[in-house]
Amino acid sequence: MEHEELEAADAVGSEEAEISNDKPEEVSLEEQLKEALNKSAELEAKLADAENRYIRLQADFDNSRRRARLDIEASEKYRAQKLISDLLPAIDNFERALQMETDSEQVKSVLQGMEMVYRSLLEALKNEGAEQIESVGKEFDPHIHQAVMQVEVEGFESNTVVEEFQKGYILKDRVIRPAMVKVNQ
């Protein structure tokens, strides 16, 4: 009987051993599951972060490409601006010379030639998209006019340009030089 008791005790002991062995395996599996879930959450967070960075980088790239395209378009659109700005003083001089009055036929002939050159220059400016700013009789606009005097003149409404001292020019939608004007009070 003693032998049977020993076997029974061994059997109970081995069952307890198996139960105690199962617990570490269960704990180990639970820990592994927790670790796997934590790792999965970390990887998902990293993936979400990488996706956000990718989206931001793609947006930055698209914005850079758009800015470059707009810069090229603006460069093409306003390519003649420097040349036109450089020509404006010469055009002003032509205008002053053409206002000269004379009785001499020889001087009148020279003035006619100058007027032809002047008109050719204005036509070239127009072909590039530059236009003179019409000022006299128009309402004063600080974006296109530079007021150098303010007077009170009958027949003009308040804040209206009454005289133009120097013509202003616009290239497409950009003011190259504002018109210098006298404004009614």
Short mmCIF file of C-alpha atoms in Angstrom, two decimals:
data_model
loop_
_atom_site.label_atom_id
_atom_site.label_comp_id
_atom_site.label_asym_id
_atom_site.label_seq_id
_atom_site.Cartn_x
_atom_site.Cartn_y
_atom_site.Cartn_z
CA MET A 1 0.00 0.00 0.00
CA GLU A 2 2.81 2.21 0.67
CA HIS A 3 3.83 1.84 -2.89
CA GLU A 4 0.37 2.76 -4.03
CA GLU A 5 0.40 5.77 -1.75
CA LEU A 6 3.71 6.80 -3.21
CA GLU A 7 2.40 6.37 -6.71
CA ALA A 8 -0.73 8.32 -5.78
CA ALA A 9 1.42 11.01 -4.19
CA ASP A 10 3.62 11.03 -7.28
CA ALA A 11 0.55 11.29 -9.49
CA VAL A 12 -0.81 14.21 -7.41
CA GLY A 13 2.62 15.77 -7.38
CA SER A 14 3.05 15.39 -11.10
CA GLU A 15 -0.43 16.87 -11.71
CA GLU A 16 0.50 19.80 -9.52
CA ALA A 17 3.76 20.06 -11.41
CA GLU A 18 1.87 20.00 -14.68
CA ILE A 19 -0.54 22.65 -13.39
CA SER A 20 2.33 24.78 -12.16
CA ASN A 21 4.10 24.19 -15.48
CA ASP A 22 0.93 25.24 -17.35
CA LYS A 23 0.76 28.54 -15.48
CA PRO A 24 4.19 29.74 -16.62
CA GLU A 25 3.28 28.77 -20.18
CA GLU A 26 -0.03 30.61 -19.87
CA VAL A 27 1.71 33.63 -18.38
CA SER A 28 4.34 33.41 -21.03
CA LEU A 29 1.70 33.26 -23.78
CA GLU A 30 -0.18 36.16 -22.20
CA GLU A 31 3.03 38.17 -21.99
CA GLN A 32 3.86 37.31 -25.57
CA LEU A 33 0.37 38.38 -26.63
CA LYS A 34 0.72 41.67 -24.71
CA GLU A 35 4.15 42.24 -26.24
CA ALA A 36 2.80 41.46 -29.69
CA LEU A 37 -0.13 43.85 -29.17
CA ASN A 38 2.22 46.55 -27.87
CA LYS A 39 4.56 45.99 -30.79
CA SER A 40 1.61 46.08 -33.17
CA ALA A 41 0.41 49.37 -31.64
CA GLU A 42 3.93 50.82 -31.92
CA LEU A 43 4.19 49.74 -35.55
CA GLU A 44 0.75 51.17 -36.32
CA ALA A 45 1.78 54.48 -34.71
CA LYS A 46 5.02 54.50 -36.71
CA LEU A 47 3.10 53.70 -39.88
CA ALA A 48 0.61 56.50 -39.20
CA ASP A 49 3.51 58.87 -38.52
CA ALA A 50 5.26 57.80 -41.72
CA GLU A 51 2.02 58.23 -43.69
CA ASN A 52 1.59 61.75 -42.23
CA ARG A 53 5.18 62.64 -43.13
CA TYR A 54 4.63 61.26 -46.62
CA ILE A 55 1.46 63.32 -47.06
CA ARG A 56 3.23 66.48 -45.81
CA LEU A 57 6.23 65.86 -48.05
CA GLN A 58 3.95 65.25 -51.03
CA ALA A 59 2.09 68.50 -50.26
CA ASP A 60 5.41 70.37 -49.93
CA PHE A 61 6.58 68.91 -53.21
CA ASP A 62 3.32 69.87 -54.94
CA ASN A 63 3.53 73.39 -53.48
CA SER A 64 7.15 73.74 -54.60
CA ARG A 65 6.26 72.57 -58.08
CA ARG A 66 3.31 75.00 -58.20
CA ARG A 67 5.49 77.91 -56.97
CA ALA A 68 8.14 77.11 -59.56
CA ARG A 69 5.49 77.02 -62.30
CA LEU A 70 4.03 80.34 -61.11
CA ASP A 71 7.51 81.88 -60.99
CA ILE A 72 8.19 80.76 -64.54
CA GLU A 73 4.82 82.09 -65.70
CA ALA A 74 5.42 85.44 -63.95
CA SER A 75 8.92 85.61 -65.37
CA GLU A 76 7.55 85.05 -68.86
CA LYS A 77 4.63 87.41 -68.31
CA TYR A 78 6.81 90.27 -67.06
CA ARG A 79 9.99 89.54 -69.02
CA ALA A 80 9.91 92.97 -70.71
CA GLN A 81 9.45 94.96 -67.50
CA LYS A 82 13.10 96.00 -67.09
CA LEU A 83 13.43 97.03 -70.73
CA ILE A 84 10.20 99.02 -70.61
CA SER A 85 11.27 100.72 -67.38
CA ASP A 86 14.55 101.67 -69.03
CA LEU A 87 12.74 103.05 -72.12
CA LEU A 88 10.28 105.25 -70.21
CA PRO A 89 12.66 108.21 -69.71
CA ALA A 90 13.40 108.23 -73.46
CA ILE A 91 9.67 108.15 -74.21
CA ASP A 92 9.15 111.04 -71.77
CA ASN A 93 11.82 113.01 -73.62
CA PHE A 94 10.09 112.30 -76.95
CA GLU A 95 6.82 113.60 -75.48
CA ARG A 96 8.47 116.80 -74.24
CA ALA A 97 10.20 117.35 -77.59
CA LEU A 98 6.96 116.80 -79.50
CA GLN A 99 5.22 119.48 -77.42
CA MET A 100 7.67 122.03 -78.76
CA GLU A 101 6.08 124.54 -81.14
CA THR A 102 7.99 126.00 -84.04
CA ASP A 103 7.48 127.90 -87.28
CA SER A 104 10.54 126.43 -88.94
CA GLU A 105 9.74 123.87 -91.64
CA GLN A 106 13.02 122.11 -91.03
CA VAL A 107 12.26 121.67 -87.30
CA LYS A 108 8.69 120.56 -88.12
CA SER A 109 10.14 117.89 -90.40
CA VAL A 110 12.44 116.66 -87.64
CA LEU A 111 9.51 116.63 -85.20
CA GLN A 112 7.48 114.53 -87.66
CA GLY A 113 10.31 111.99 -87.77
CA MET A 114 10.51 112.01 -83.97
CA GLU A 115 6.75 111.48 -83.76
CA MET A 116 7.04 108.44 -86.04
CA VAL A 117 9.76 106.99 -83.78
CA TYR A 118 7.67 107.84 -80.70
CA ARG A 119 4.60 106.07 -82.11
CA SER A 120 6.76 103.05 -83.02
CA LEU A 121 8.02 102.86 -79.44
CA LEU A 122 4.46 103.08 -78.07
CA GLU A 123 3.36 100.34 -80.48
CA ALA A 124 6.27 98.14 -79.33
CA LEU A 125 5.25 98.71 -75.70
CA LYS A 126 1.65 97.83 -76.56
CA ASN A 127 2.79 94.62 -78.28
CA GLU A 128 4.54 93.61 -75.04
CA GLY A 129 1.40 94.29 -73.02
CA ALA A 130 2.34 97.72 -71.66
CA GLU A 131 -0.23 100.51 -71.71
CA GLN A 132 -0.34 104.14 -70.67
CA ILE A 133 -2.49 104.89 -67.65
CA GLU A 134 -5.37 107.20 -68.52
CA SER A 135 -5.57 109.75 -65.72
CA VAL A 136 -7.18 113.12 -66.49
CA GLY A 137 -10.85 113.12 -65.52
CA LYS A 138 -10.55 109.78 -63.71
CA GLU A 139 -10.94 109.24 -59.98
CA PHE A 140 -7.62 109.28 -58.12
CA ASP A 141 -6.36 105.75 -57.43
CA PRO A 142 -3.26 105.51 -55.21
CA HIS A 143 -2.34 102.20 -56.87
CA ILE A 144 -1.82 103.82 -60.28
CA HIS A 145 -1.48 107.54 -59.49
CA GLN A 146 1.07 109.53 -57.54
CA ALA A 147 -0.45 112.81 -56.37
CA VAL A 148 2.10 115.62 -56.44
CA MET A 149 -0.36 118.49 -56.02
CA GLN A 150 -3.86 119.04 -54.76
CA VAL A 151 -5.87 121.98 -56.08
CA GLU A 152 -9.44 123.19 -56.20
CA VAL A 153 -10.75 123.37 -59.77
CA GLU A 154 -14.32 124.09 -60.88
CA GLY A 155 -15.87 121.50 -63.17
CA PHE A 156 -14.15 118.49 -61.59
CA GLU A 157 -15.50 116.33 -58.80
CA SER A 158 -13.57 115.92 -55.58
CA ASN A 159 -10.71 113.40 -55.70
CA THR A 160 -10.54 113.58 -59.51
CA VAL A 161 -7.31 113.90 -61.51
CA VAL A 162 -7.25 117.33 -63.19
CA GLU A 163 -3.79 117.28 -64.76
CA GLU A 164 -1.08 114.75 -65.56
CA PHE A 165 2.57 115.73 -65.18
CA GLN A 166 4.09 112.41 -66.19
CA LYS A 167 2.38 109.43 -67.81
CA GLY A 168 2.12 106.22 -65.89
CA TYR A 169 2.45 102.75 -67.41
CA ILE A 170 1.02 99.31 -66.63
CA LEU A 171 2.50 96.03 -67.89
CA LYS A 172 -0.37 93.54 -68.06
CA ASP A 173 -1.67 93.88 -64.47
CA ARG A 174 1.45 95.33 -62.83
CA VAL A 175 2.12 99.05 -62.45
CA ILE A 176 5.55 99.85 -63.88
CA ARG A 177 5.37 103.54 -63.06
CA PRO A 178 2.46 105.43 -61.48
CA ALA A 179 1.20 108.56 -63.22
CA MET A 180 2.28 111.81 -61.54
CA VAL A 181 -0.90 113.85 -61.24
CA LYS A 182 -2.63 116.91 -59.83
CA VAL A 183 -5.81 116.04 -57.91
CA ASN A 184 -8.92 118.13 -57.25
CA GLN A 185 -9.77 118.56 -53.55
#
